[in-house]
PDB file of C-alpha atoms and ligand atoms in Angstrom:
ATOM      1  CA  MET A1448      20.598   2.238   1.835  1.00  0.00           C
ATOM      2  CA  LEU A1449      18.572   4.327   4.224  1.00  0.00           C
ATOM      3  CA  THR A1450      20.570   6.400   6.683  1.00  0.00           C
ATOM      4  CA  ASP A1451      20.294   5.871  10.435  1.00  0.00           C
ATOM      5  CA  SER A1452      18.347   9.117  10.730  1.00  0.00           C
ATOM      6  CA  GLN A1453      15.851   7.956   8.069  1.00  0.00           C
ATOM      7  CA  VAL A1454      15.327   4.682   9.951  1.00  0.00           C
ATOM      8  CA  ALA A1455      14.874   6.671  13.179  1.00  0.00           C
ATOM      9  CA  GLU A1456      12.336   8.931  11.435  1.00  0.00           C
ATOM     10  CA  PHE A1457      10.397   5.872  10.251  1.00  0.00           C
ATOM     11  CA  ASN A1458      10.433   4.367  13.738  1.00  0.00           C
ATOM     12  CA  ARG A1459       9.231   7.653  15.237  1.00  0.00           C
ATOM     13  CA  ASN A1460       6.514   8.487  12.711  1.00  0.00           C
ATOM     14  CA  GLY A1461       5.577   5.141  11.129  1.00  0.00           C
ATOM     15  CA  PHE A1462       6.239   6.478   7.611  1.00  0.00           C
ATOM     16  CA  LEU A1463       9.133   7.886   5.598  1.00  0.00           C
ATOM     17  CA  ASN A1464       9.880   9.324   2.170  1.00  0.00           C
ATOM     18  CA  GLY A1465      12.794   7.236   0.883  1.00  0.00           C
ATOM     19  CA  GLY A1466      13.502   9.547  -2.066  1.00  0.00           C
ATOM     20  CA  ARG A1467      13.553   9.045  -5.802  1.00  0.00           C
ATOM     21  CA  VAL A1468      13.847   5.446  -7.045  1.00  0.00           C
ATOM     22  CA  LEU A1469      12.669   5.836 -10.665  1.00  0.00           C
ATOM     23  CA  ASP A1470      13.781   8.277 -13.327  1.00  0.00           C
ATOM     24  CA  ASP A1471      11.312   9.775 -15.823  1.00  0.00           C
ATOM     25  CA  THR A1472      11.766   6.845 -18.216  1.00  0.00           C
ATOM     26  CA  GLY A1473      11.073   4.347 -15.451  1.00  0.00           C
ATOM     27  CA  VAL A1474       7.953   6.217 -14.360  1.00  0.00           C
ATOM     28  CA  GLN A1475       6.691   6.428 -17.941  1.00  0.00           C
ATOM     29  CA  GLU A1476       7.234   2.702 -18.470  1.00  0.00           C
ATOM     30  CA  LEU A1477       5.016   1.936 -15.454  1.00  0.00           C
ATOM     31  CA  ARG A1478       2.363   4.440 -16.611  1.00  0.00           C
ATOM     32  CA  ASP A1479       2.345   2.797 -20.054  1.00  0.00           C
ATOM     33  CA  GLU A1480       2.056  -0.641 -18.514  1.00  0.00           C
ATOM     34  CA  LEU A1481      -0.818   0.530 -16.312  1.00  0.00           C
ATOM     35  CA  LYS A1482      -2.573   1.910 -19.389  1.00  0.00           C
ATOM     36  CA  ARG A1483      -2.119  -1.404 -21.200  1.00  0.00           C
ATOM     37  CA  VAL A1484      -3.630  -3.299 -18.268  1.00  0.00           C
ATOM     38  CA  LEU A1485      -6.518  -0.821 -17.926  1.00  0.00           C
ATOM     39  CA  ASP A1486      -7.191  -1.042 -21.673  1.00  0.00           C
ATOM     40  CA  THR A1487      -7.199  -4.847 -21.419  1.00  0.00           C
ATOM     41  CA  GLY A1488      -9.782  -4.525 -18.646  1.00  0.00           C
ATOM     42  CA  PRO A1489     -10.851  -6.929 -15.878  1.00  0.00           C
ATOM     43  CA  GLU A1490     -12.482  -9.308 -18.381  1.00  0.00           C
ATOM     44  CA  GLY A1491      -9.614  -9.199 -20.885  1.00  0.00           C
ATOM     45  CA  PHE A1492      -7.247 -11.599 -19.128  1.00  0.00           C
ATOM     46  CA  PRO A1493      -7.589 -15.358 -19.776  1.00  0.00           C
ATOM     47  CA  GLU A1494      -9.201 -17.363 -16.953  1.00  0.00           C
ATOM     48  CA  ASP A1495      -6.399 -19.912 -17.076  1.00  0.00           C
ATOM     49  CA  GLY A1496      -3.428 -17.582 -17.615  1.00  0.00           C
ATOM     50  CA  PRO A1497      -1.683 -14.883 -15.595  1.00  0.00           C
ATOM     51  CA  ARG A1498      -4.196 -12.271 -14.446  1.00  0.00           C
ATOM     52  CA  PRO A1499      -4.412  -9.671 -11.694  1.00  0.00           C
ATOM     53  CA  VAL A1500      -5.872 -11.061  -8.469  1.00  0.00           C
ATOM     54  CA  LEU A1501      -8.369  -8.189  -8.247  1.00  0.00           C
ATOM     55  CA  PHE A1502      -9.247  -5.508 -10.789  1.00  0.00           C
ATOM     56  CA  HIS A1503     -12.144  -3.190  -9.982  1.00  0.00           C
ATOM     57  CA  ASN A1504     -13.348   0.246  -9.053  1.00  0.00           C
ATOM     58  CA  MET A1505     -13.088  -0.216  -5.300  1.00  0.00           C
ATOM     59  CA  VAL A1506     -15.567   2.587  -4.453  1.00  0.00           C
ATOM     60  CA  ARG A1507     -18.238   1.638  -7.033  1.00  0.00           C
ATOM     61  CA  ASP A1508     -20.726   0.259  -4.495  1.00  0.00           C
ATOM     62  CA  ARG A1509     -20.628   3.152  -2.065  1.00  0.00           C
ATOM     63  CA  GLU A1510     -19.991   6.021  -4.523  1.00  0.00           C
ATOM     64  CA  PRO A1511     -20.844   4.989  -8.093  1.00  0.00           C
ATOM     65  CA  GLU A1512     -20.043   8.426  -9.511  1.00  0.00           C
ATOM     66  CA  ARG A1513     -16.455   8.179  -8.238  1.00  0.00           C
ATOM     67  CA  CYS A1514     -13.585   5.838  -8.998  1.00  0.00           C
ATOM     68  CA  VAL A1515     -10.474   4.354  -7.466  1.00  0.00           C
ATOM     69  CA  TRP A1516      -9.039   1.683  -9.752  1.00  0.00           C
ATOM     70  CA  GLN A1517      -7.600  -1.007  -7.520  1.00  0.00           C
ATOM     71  CA  ILE A1518      -5.516  -3.648  -9.288  1.00  0.00           C
ATOM     72  CA  VAL A1519      -4.018  -6.276  -6.987  1.00  0.00           C
ATOM     73  CA  ASN A1520      -0.895  -8.106  -8.183  1.00  0.00           C
ATOM     74  CA  ILE A1521      -0.319  -6.224 -11.401  1.00  0.00           C
ATOM     75  CA  TRP A1522       3.178  -7.731 -11.111  1.00  0.00           C
ATOM     76  CA  GLU A1523       1.674 -11.043 -12.289  1.00  0.00           C
ATOM     77  CA  VAL A1524       0.869  -9.560 -15.722  1.00  0.00           C
ATOM     78  CA  SER A1525       3.684  -7.062 -16.209  1.00  0.00           C
ATOM     79  CA  GLY A1526       7.438  -7.529 -16.359  1.00  0.00           C
ATOM     80  CA  ALA A1527       8.016  -3.883 -15.434  1.00  0.00           C
ATOM     81  CA  TYR A1528       5.988  -4.203 -12.229  1.00  0.00           C
ATOM     82  CA  GLN A1529       7.628  -7.553 -11.511  1.00  0.00           C
ATOM     83  CA  ARG A1530      11.014  -5.851 -11.685  1.00  0.00           C
ATOM     84  CA  LEU A1531       9.720  -3.089  -9.407  1.00  0.00           C
ATOM     85  CA  ILE A1532       8.828  -5.507  -6.581  1.00  0.00           C
ATOM     86  CA  HIS A1533      12.485  -6.616  -6.700  1.00  0.00           C
ATOM     87  CA  HIS A1534      13.885  -3.052  -6.841  1.00  0.00           C
ATOM     88  CA  PRO A1535      17.191  -3.338  -4.910  1.00  0.00           C
ATOM     89  CA  PHE A1536      16.882  -0.045  -3.026  1.00  0.00           C
ATOM     90  CA  ILE A1537      13.255  -0.722  -2.053  1.00  0.00           C
ATOM     91  CA  VAL A1538      13.936  -4.304  -0.943  1.00  0.00           C
ATOM     92  CA  GLY A1539      17.038  -3.196   0.993  1.00  0.00           C
ATOM     93  CA  ALA A1540      15.101  -0.407   2.698  1.00  0.00           C
ATOM     94  CA  ILE A1541      12.244  -2.751   3.662  1.00  0.00           C
ATOM     95  CA  SER A1542      14.855  -5.068   5.171  1.00  0.00           C
ATOM     96  CA  GLN A1543      16.280  -2.193   7.208  1.00  0.00           C
ATOM     97  CA  LEU A1544      12.849  -1.014   8.369  1.00  0.00           C
ATOM     98  CA  THR A1545      11.632  -4.501   9.342  1.00  0.00           C
ATOM     99  CA  GLU A1546      15.066  -5.687  10.561  1.00  0.00           C
ATOM    100  CA  ALA A1547      14.375  -8.881   8.601  1.00  0.00           C
ATOM    101  CA  ASP A1548      16.751 -10.750   6.299  1.00  0.00           C
ATOM    102  CA  GLU A1549      13.988 -12.690   4.556  1.00  0.00           C
ATOM    103  CA  LEU A1550      11.206 -10.891   2.684  1.00  0.00           C
ATOM    104  CA  MET A1551       8.302 -11.967   0.517  1.00  0.00           C
ATOM    105  CA  VAL A1552       5.758  -9.946  -1.418  1.00  0.00           C
ATOM    106  CA  TRP A1553       2.423 -10.157   0.359  1.00  0.00           C
ATOM    107  CA  HIS A1554       0.716  -8.466  -2.583  1.00  0.00           C
ATOM    108  CA  ASP A1555       0.849  -5.254  -4.560  1.00  0.00           C
ATOM    109  CA  GLN A1556      -1.927  -2.879  -5.481  1.00  0.00           C
ATOM    110  CA  ILE A1557      -2.384  -0.039  -7.908  1.00  0.00           C
ATOM    111  CA  GLN A1558      -4.504   2.751  -6.523  1.00  0.00           C
ATOM    112  CA  TYR A1559      -5.405   5.110  -9.362  1.00  0.00           C
ATOM    113  CA  LYS A1560      -7.658   8.065  -8.644  1.00  0.00           C
ATOM    114  CA  PRO A1561      -8.662   9.532 -12.020  1.00  0.00           C
ATOM    115  CA  ALA A1562      -8.673  13.305 -12.539  1.00  0.00           C
ATOM    116  CA  GLY A1563     -11.913  14.979 -11.528  1.00  0.00           C
ATOM    117  CA  TYR A1564     -13.772  12.039 -10.016  1.00  0.00           C
ATOM    118  CA  GLY A1565     -11.203  10.059  -8.002  1.00  0.00           C
ATOM    119  CA  GLY A1566     -12.763   8.588  -4.869  1.00  0.00           C
ATOM    120  CA  VAL A1567     -11.719   8.309  -1.242  1.00  0.00           C
ATOM    121  CA  THR A1568      -9.594   5.667   0.467  1.00  0.00           C
ATOM    122  CA  SER A1569     -10.913   5.978   4.005  1.00  0.00           C
ATOM    123  CA  TRP A1570      -8.653   6.200   7.035  1.00  0.00           C
ATOM    124  CA  HIS A1571      -7.421   2.710   7.897  1.00  0.00           C
ATOM    125  CA  GLN A1572      -4.545   0.582   9.109  1.00  0.00           C
ATOM    126  CA  ASP A1573      -3.369  -2.167   6.768  1.00  0.00           C
ATOM    127  CA  ALA A1574      -2.571  -5.010   9.165  1.00  0.00           C
ATOM    128  CA  PRO A1575      -6.104  -5.436  10.616  1.00  0.00           C
ATOM    129  CA  LEU A1576      -7.387  -5.746   7.027  1.00  0.00           C
ATOM    130  CA  TRP A1577      -4.940  -8.599   6.444  1.00  0.00           C
ATOM    131  CA  PRO A1578      -6.245 -11.168   8.954  1.00  0.00           C
ATOM    132  CA  ILE A1579      -4.681 -14.185   7.233  1.00  0.00           C
ATOM    133  CA  ILE A1580      -1.144 -13.195   8.201  1.00  0.00           C
ATOM    134  CA  ARG A1581       0.448 -12.556  11.580  1.00  0.00           C
ATOM    135  CA  PRO A1582       2.255 -10.785  13.212  1.00  0.00           C
ATOM    136  CA  MET A1583       1.116  -7.275  12.244  1.00  0.00           C
ATOM    137  CA  THR A1584       4.593  -6.124  11.240  1.00  0.00           C
ATOM    138  CA  PRO A1585       4.684  -5.766   7.446  1.00  0.00           C
ATOM    139  CA  VAL A1586       5.966  -2.573   5.852  1.00  0.00           C
ATOM    140  CA  SER A1587       4.769  -1.202   2.518  1.00  0.00           C
ATOM    141  CA  ALA A1588       6.544   0.711  -0.232  1.00  0.00           C
ATOM    142  CA  TRP A1589       4.292   3.147  -2.113  1.00  0.00           C
ATOM    143  CA  VAL A1590       5.669   4.526  -5.382  1.00  0.00           C
ATOM    144  CA  ALA A1591       4.067   7.580  -6.962  1.00  0.00           C
ATOM    145  CA  LEU A1592       3.516   7.446 -10.740  1.00  0.00           C
ATOM    146  CA  ASP A1593       2.252  11.052 -10.749  1.00  0.00           C
ATOM    147  CA  ASP A1594       3.113  13.833  -8.352  1.00  0.00           C
ATOM    148  CA  ALA A1595       0.696  12.983  -5.529  1.00  0.00           C
ATOM    149  CA  THR A1596      -0.282  16.328  -4.021  1.00  0.00           C
ATOM    150  CA  VAL A1597      -2.899  17.716  -1.665  1.00  0.00           C
ATOM    151  CA  GLU A1598      -4.913  18.707  -4.743  1.00  0.00           C
ATOM    152  CA  ASN A1599      -5.073  15.300  -6.437  1.00  0.00           C
ATOM    153  CA  GLY A1600      -5.603  13.162  -3.354  1.00  0.00           C
ATOM    154  CA  CYS A1601      -2.205  12.288  -1.889  1.00  0.00           C
ATOM    155  CA  MET A1602      -2.152  10.016   1.135  1.00  0.00           C
ATOM    156  CA  TRP A1603      -2.435  11.476   4.613  1.00  0.00           C
ATOM    157  CA  MET A1604      -0.549   9.980   7.556  1.00  0.00           C
ATOM    158  CA  THR A1605      -0.924  10.173  11.329  1.00  0.00           C
ATOM    159  CA  PRO A1606       2.520  10.353  12.986  1.00  0.00           C
ATOM    160  CA  GLY A1607       3.155   7.840  15.765  1.00  0.00           C
ATOM    161  CA  SER A1608      -0.078   5.925  15.177  1.00  0.00           C
ATOM    162  CA  HIS A1609       1.773   2.678  14.391  1.00  0.00           C
ATOM    163  CA  ARG A1610       2.432   2.438  18.131  1.00  0.00           C
ATOM    164  CA  TRP A1611      -1.241   2.677  19.159  1.00  0.00           C
ATOM    165  CA  GLY A1612      -2.201  -0.927  18.386  1.00  0.00           C
ATOM    166  CA  ASN A1613      -5.129  -2.154  16.342  1.00  0.00           C
ATOM    167  CA  GLN A1614      -7.587   0.764  16.092  1.00  0.00           C
ATOM    168  CA  ILE A1615      -9.460  -0.266  12.958  1.00  0.00           C
ATOM    169  CA  GLU A1616     -12.890  -0.144  14.632  1.00  0.00           C
ATOM    170  CA  PHE A1617     -12.284   3.463  15.648  1.00  0.00           C
ATOM    171  CA  LEU A1618     -11.010   4.366  12.176  1.00  0.00           C
ATOM    172  CA  ARG A1619     -14.187   2.946  10.616  1.00  0.00           C
ATOM    173  CA  THR A1620     -16.089   5.685  12.478  1.00  0.00           C
ATOM    174  CA  GLN A1621     -14.126   8.273  10.447  1.00  0.00           C
ATOM    175  CA  ALA A1622     -15.410   7.163   7.026  1.00  0.00           C
ATOM    176  CA  HIS A1623     -17.343  10.426   6.650  1.00  0.00           C
ATOM    177  CA  LEU A1624     -13.996  12.240   6.058  1.00  0.00           C
ATOM    178  CA  LYS A1625     -13.665  12.381   2.270  1.00  0.00           C
ATOM    179  CA  GLN A1626     -12.747  15.880   1.131  1.00  0.00           C
ATOM    180  CA  THR A1627      -9.298  17.441   1.245  1.00  0.00           C
ATOM    181  CA  GLU A1628     -10.728  20.192   3.472  1.00  0.00           C
ATOM    182  CA  ASP A1629     -11.855  17.854   6.239  1.00  0.00           C
ATOM    183  CA  PHE A1630      -9.709  14.741   5.818  1.00  0.00           C
ATOM    184  CA  GLY A1631      -7.465  15.688   8.740  1.00  0.00           C
ATOM    185  CA  ARG A1632     -10.349  16.231  11.179  1.00  0.00           C
ATOM    186  CA  ILE A1633     -10.110  12.900  12.982  1.00  0.00           C
ATOM    187  CA  GLU A1634     -12.050  13.204  16.241  1.00  0.00           C
ATOM    188  CA  GLY A1635     -12.763  11.041  19.266  1.00  0.00           C
ATOM    189  CA  PHE A1636      -9.487   9.244  19.913  1.00  0.00           C
ATOM    190  CA  THR A1637      -6.952   9.684  22.720  1.00  0.00           C
ATOM    191  CA  PRO A1638      -3.615   7.974  22.087  1.00  0.00           C
ATOM    192  CA  PRO A1639      -2.572   5.486  24.770  1.00  0.00           C
ATOM    193  CA  ASP A1640      -0.118   6.867  27.354  1.00  0.00           C
ATOM    194  CA  GLY A1641       3.590   6.403  26.884  1.00  0.00           C
ATOM    195  CA  ASN A1642       3.480   5.665  23.176  1.00  0.00           C
ATOM    196  CA  GLY A1643       5.390   8.589  21.752  1.00  0.00           C
ATOM    197  CA  ALA A1644       2.929  10.817  19.953  1.00  0.00           C
ATOM    198  CA  GLU A1645       0.453  12.185  22.514  1.00  0.00           C
ATOM    199  CA  LYS A1646      -2.034  13.628  20.083  1.00  0.00           C
ATOM    200  CA  VAL A1647      -3.677  12.711  16.823  1.00  0.00           C
ATOM    201  CA  ALA A1648      -2.123  15.094  14.295  1.00  0.00           C
ATOM    202  CA  PRO A1649      -2.852  13.862  10.754  1.00  0.00           C
ATOM    203  CA  ARG A1650      -0.913  15.467   7.939  1.00  0.00           C
ATOM    204  CA  PRO A1651      -0.980  15.380   4.145  1.00  0.00           C
ATOM    205  CA  TRP A1652       1.855  13.329   2.706  1.00  0.00           C
ATOM    206  CA  PRO A1653       2.766  14.510  -0.818  1.00  0.00           C
ATOM    207  CA  VAL A1654       5.054  12.171  -2.753  1.00  0.00           C
ATOM    208  CA  MET A1655       6.520  13.151  -6.118  1.00  0.00           C
ATOM    209  CA  ALA A1656       6.473  10.933  -9.216  1.00  0.00           C
ATOM    210  CA  GLY A1657       9.252   8.353  -8.996  1.00  0.00           C
ATOM    211  CA  GLU A1658       9.653   8.672  -5.214  1.00  0.00           C
ATOM    212  CA  VAL A1659       9.010   5.875  -2.739  1.00  0.00           C
ATOM    213  CA  SER A1660       7.217   6.319   0.553  1.00  0.00           C
ATOM    214  CA  PHE A1661       7.291   3.628   3.238  1.00  0.00           C
ATOM    215  CA  HIS A1662       4.617   3.010   5.868  1.00  0.00           C
ATOM    216  CA  HIS A1663       4.225   0.549   8.716  1.00  0.00           C
ATOM    217  CA  SER A1664       1.170  -1.691   8.539  1.00  0.00           C
ATOM    218  CA  LEU A1665      -0.324  -0.163  11.703  1.00  0.00           C
ATOM    219  CA  THR A1666       0.157   3.467  10.618  1.00  0.00           C
ATOM    220  CA  TRP A1667      -3.135   5.327  10.182  1.00  0.00           C
ATOM    221  CA  HIS A1668      -3.405   6.471   6.568  1.00  0.00           C
ATOM    222  CA  GLY A1669      -5.874   7.166   3.788  1.00  0.00           C
ATOM    223  CA  SER A1670      -6.482   9.587   0.929  1.00  0.00           C
ATOM    224  CA  PRO A1671      -9.351  11.946   0.049  1.00  0.00           C
ATOM    225  CA  PHE A1672     -11.117  12.653  -3.252  1.00  0.00           C
ATOM    226  CA  ASN A1673      -9.196  13.720  -6.322  1.00  0.00           C
ATOM    227  CA  ARG A1674     -11.176  16.701  -7.589  1.00  0.00           C
ATOM    228  CA  SER A1675      -8.218  18.166  -9.484  1.00  0.00           C
ATOM    229  CA  GLN A1676      -7.599  17.863 -13.207  1.00  0.00           C
ATOM    230  CA  GLN A1677      -4.505  15.681 -12.595  1.00  0.00           C
ATOM    231  CA  PRO A1678      -4.611  11.891 -12.294  1.00  0.00           C
ATOM    232  CA  ARG A1679      -3.152  10.267  -9.188  1.00  0.00           C
ATOM    233  CA  ARG A1680      -1.591   6.928 -10.107  1.00  0.00           C
ATOM    234  CA  ALA A1681       0.447   4.928  -7.592  1.00  0.00           C
ATOM    235  CA  ILE A1682       1.544   1.411  -6.757  1.00  0.00           C
ATOM    236  CA  ALA A1683       1.755   0.063  -3.209  1.00  0.00           C
ATOM    237  CA  MET A1684       3.920  -3.006  -2.621  1.00  0.00           C
ATOM    238  CA  HIS A1685       3.209  -4.781   0.629  1.00  0.00           C
ATOM    239  CA  TYR A1686       6.058  -6.921   1.961  1.00  0.00           C
ATOM    240  CA  MET A1687       6.000  -9.550   4.710  1.00  0.00           C
ATOM    241  CA  THR A1688       8.953 -10.924   6.638  1.00  0.00           C
ATOM    242  CA  GLY A1689      10.173 -14.482   7.126  1.00  0.00           C
ATOM    243  CA  GLU A1690       8.379 -14.558  10.478  1.00  0.00           C
ATOM    244  CA  SER A1691       4.922 -14.226   8.838  1.00  0.00           C
ATOM    245  CA  ARG A1692       2.541 -17.092   9.569  1.00  0.00           C
ATOM    246  CA  PHE A1693      -0.724 -18.122   7.923  1.00  0.00           C
ATOM    247  CA  VAL A1694      -3.924 -17.599   9.937  1.00  0.00           C
ATOM    248  CA  ALA A1695      -6.479 -19.977   8.431  1.00  0.00           C
ATOM    249  CA  SER A1696      -9.498 -18.442  10.183  1.00  0.00           C
ATOM    250  CA  GLY A1697      -9.155 -15.064   8.408  1.00  0.00           C
ATOM    251  CA  GLN A1698     -10.539 -13.926   5.072  1.00  0.00           C
ATOM    252  CA  HIS A1699      -8.656 -12.047   2.364  1.00  0.00           C
ATOM    253  CA  VAL A1700      -8.537 -12.025  -1.423  1.00  0.00           C
ATOM    254  CA  MET A1701      -5.067 -13.633  -1.337  1.00  0.00           C
ATOM    255  CA  LYS A1702      -6.342 -16.609   0.697  1.00  0.00           C
ATOM    256  CA  ALA A1703      -7.350 -18.393  -2.519  1.00  0.00           C
ATOM    257  CA  PHE A1704      -3.624 -18.795  -3.276  1.00  0.00           C
ATOM    258  CA  VAL A1705      -2.536 -20.188   0.095  1.00  0.00           C
ATOM    259  CA  ASP A1706      -2.655 -23.946   0.517  1.00  0.00           C
ATOM    260  CA  LEU A1707      -1.097 -24.271   3.960  1.00  0.00           C
ATOM    261  CA  PRO A1708      -2.168 -25.443   7.423  1.00  0.00           C
ATOM    262  CA  ASP A1709      -2.941 -22.868  10.077  1.00  0.00           C
ATOM    263  CA  GLY A1710       0.242 -21.406  11.526  1.00  0.00           C
ATOM    264  CA  ALA A1711       2.513 -22.463   8.644  1.00  0.00           C
ATOM    265  CA  PRO A1712       5.201 -20.009   7.542  1.00  0.00           C
ATOM    266  CA  MET A1713       4.112 -17.838   4.647  1.00  0.00           C
ATOM    267  CA  ASN A1714       7.487 -18.368   2.989  1.00  0.00           C
ATOM    268  CA  GLN A1715       6.017 -21.734   1.943  1.00  0.00           C
ATOM    269  CA  ALA A1716       2.951 -20.193   0.315  1.00  0.00           C
ATOM    270  CA  GLY A1717       4.328 -20.425  -3.194  1.00  0.00           C
ATOM    271  CA  ALA A1718       4.539 -18.525  -6.440  1.00  0.00           C
ATOM    272  CA  HIS A1719       1.955 -15.819  -5.740  1.00  0.00           C
ATOM    273  CA  PHE A1720       4.122 -14.603  -2.835  1.00  0.00           C
ATOM    274  CA  PRO A1721       7.579 -14.230  -4.411  1.00  0.00           C
ATOM    275  CA  ARG A1722      10.591 -14.094  -2.178  1.00  0.00           C
ATOM    276  CA  VAL A1723      12.596 -10.927  -2.783  1.00  0.00           C
ATOM    277  CA  MET A1724      15.264 -11.433  -0.116  1.00  0.00           C
ATOM    278  CA  LYS A1725      16.821 -14.473   1.524  1.00  0.00           C
ATOM    279  CA  ASN A1726      19.652 -14.456   4.114  1.00  0.00           C
ATOM    280  CA  GLY A1727      19.985 -10.712   3.562  1.00  0.00           C
ATOM    281  CA  LYS A1728      20.617 -11.125  -0.188  1.00  0.00           C
ATOM    282  CA  PRO A1729      18.284 -10.162  -3.029  1.00  0.00           C
ATOM    283  CA  ALA A1730      16.392 -13.168  -4.367  1.00  0.00           C
ATOM    284  CA  ALA A1731      16.452 -13.749  -8.108  1.00  0.00           C
ATOM    285  CA  LEU A1732      13.500 -12.742 -10.215  1.00  0.00           C
ATOM    286  CA  ALA A1733      11.505 -15.839 -11.155  1.00  0.00           C
ATOM    287  CA  GLY A1734      11.140 -16.905 -14.793  1.00  0.00           C
TER     288      GLY A1734
HETATM  289  O1  LIG B2999      -2.990   4.931  -2.461  1.00  0.00           O
HETATM  290  C1  LIG B2999      -3.686   5.282  -1.506  1.00  0.00           C
HETATM  291  O2  LIG B2999      -4.243   6.363  -1.458  1.00  0.00           O
HETATM  292  C2  LIG B2999      -3.847   4.359  -0.317  1.00  0.00           C
HETATM  293  C3  LIG B2999      -2.870   3.227  -0.359  1.00  0.00           C
HETATM  294  C4  LIG B2999      -2.902   2.370   0.848  1.00  0.00           C
HETATM  295  O3  LIG B2999      -3.841   2.345   1.598  1.00  0.00           O
HETATM  296  C5  LIG B2999      -1.725   1.554   1.124  1.00  0.00           C
HETATM  297  O4  LIG B2999      -0.756   1.583   0.344  1.00  0.00           O
HETATM  298  O5  LIG B2999      -1.712   0.844   2.145  1.00  0.00           O
END
């Protein structure tokens, strides 16, 4: 369980390091599984069997010489990642941070920045990029599979920004920030009055292998190039609460798996959105 002061820190900043959740063996198992999936490749999974929802170099179009492997829903092809989305400490912490007693997985995603040529994940907020679910309250758990450091492109966070509303259009103007040296130089935004943090003060957010970091879906975050000789592998697990509703007008890669009317509760969306907690109790792993 998170302590009261950890929950208060999350509420103040919009992010929190929850400490170590995997030992070396657990980390290595997930690295090995990631390697197996990468070796299988995007074309290697059967069309009609379990496969990741998305599997690509997400920066290929804008920066072909760089790479960020993004694999969405690796849990669908890996027992080890499926167990991770149910990790009791992580699920319990998400429940504390969302104050919800029902939780589903919205989706997961590997973000792997290879050594030497890892690309940028521009400053963004998650919730505005997820327009098929409302309200904008999900919380994510991000588990490092390597020490994520300033050198190899750890995430950066902007304290208090989860209380500044939807600022995705402003953040899109900051896409020129790519290098470690300038990633924190966000310019041109004045936080709304009375919302806690009065200034934009981005900071690097190192997370060691096996640790979990939590962030609110409105927290400003991103990560610069990996120019170091160390890989930066990580898995983000995005959780939604029982109050989440489907917004049929939006677009998102997960929409293909939702067969619901507009406004329906996402807890009815089915097998691609596994429930991990019901009535405050961990939900059993399917299968
Ligand atoms: O892994 C990264 O650098 C970014 C991950 C991210 O944007 C997220 O977990 O929401």
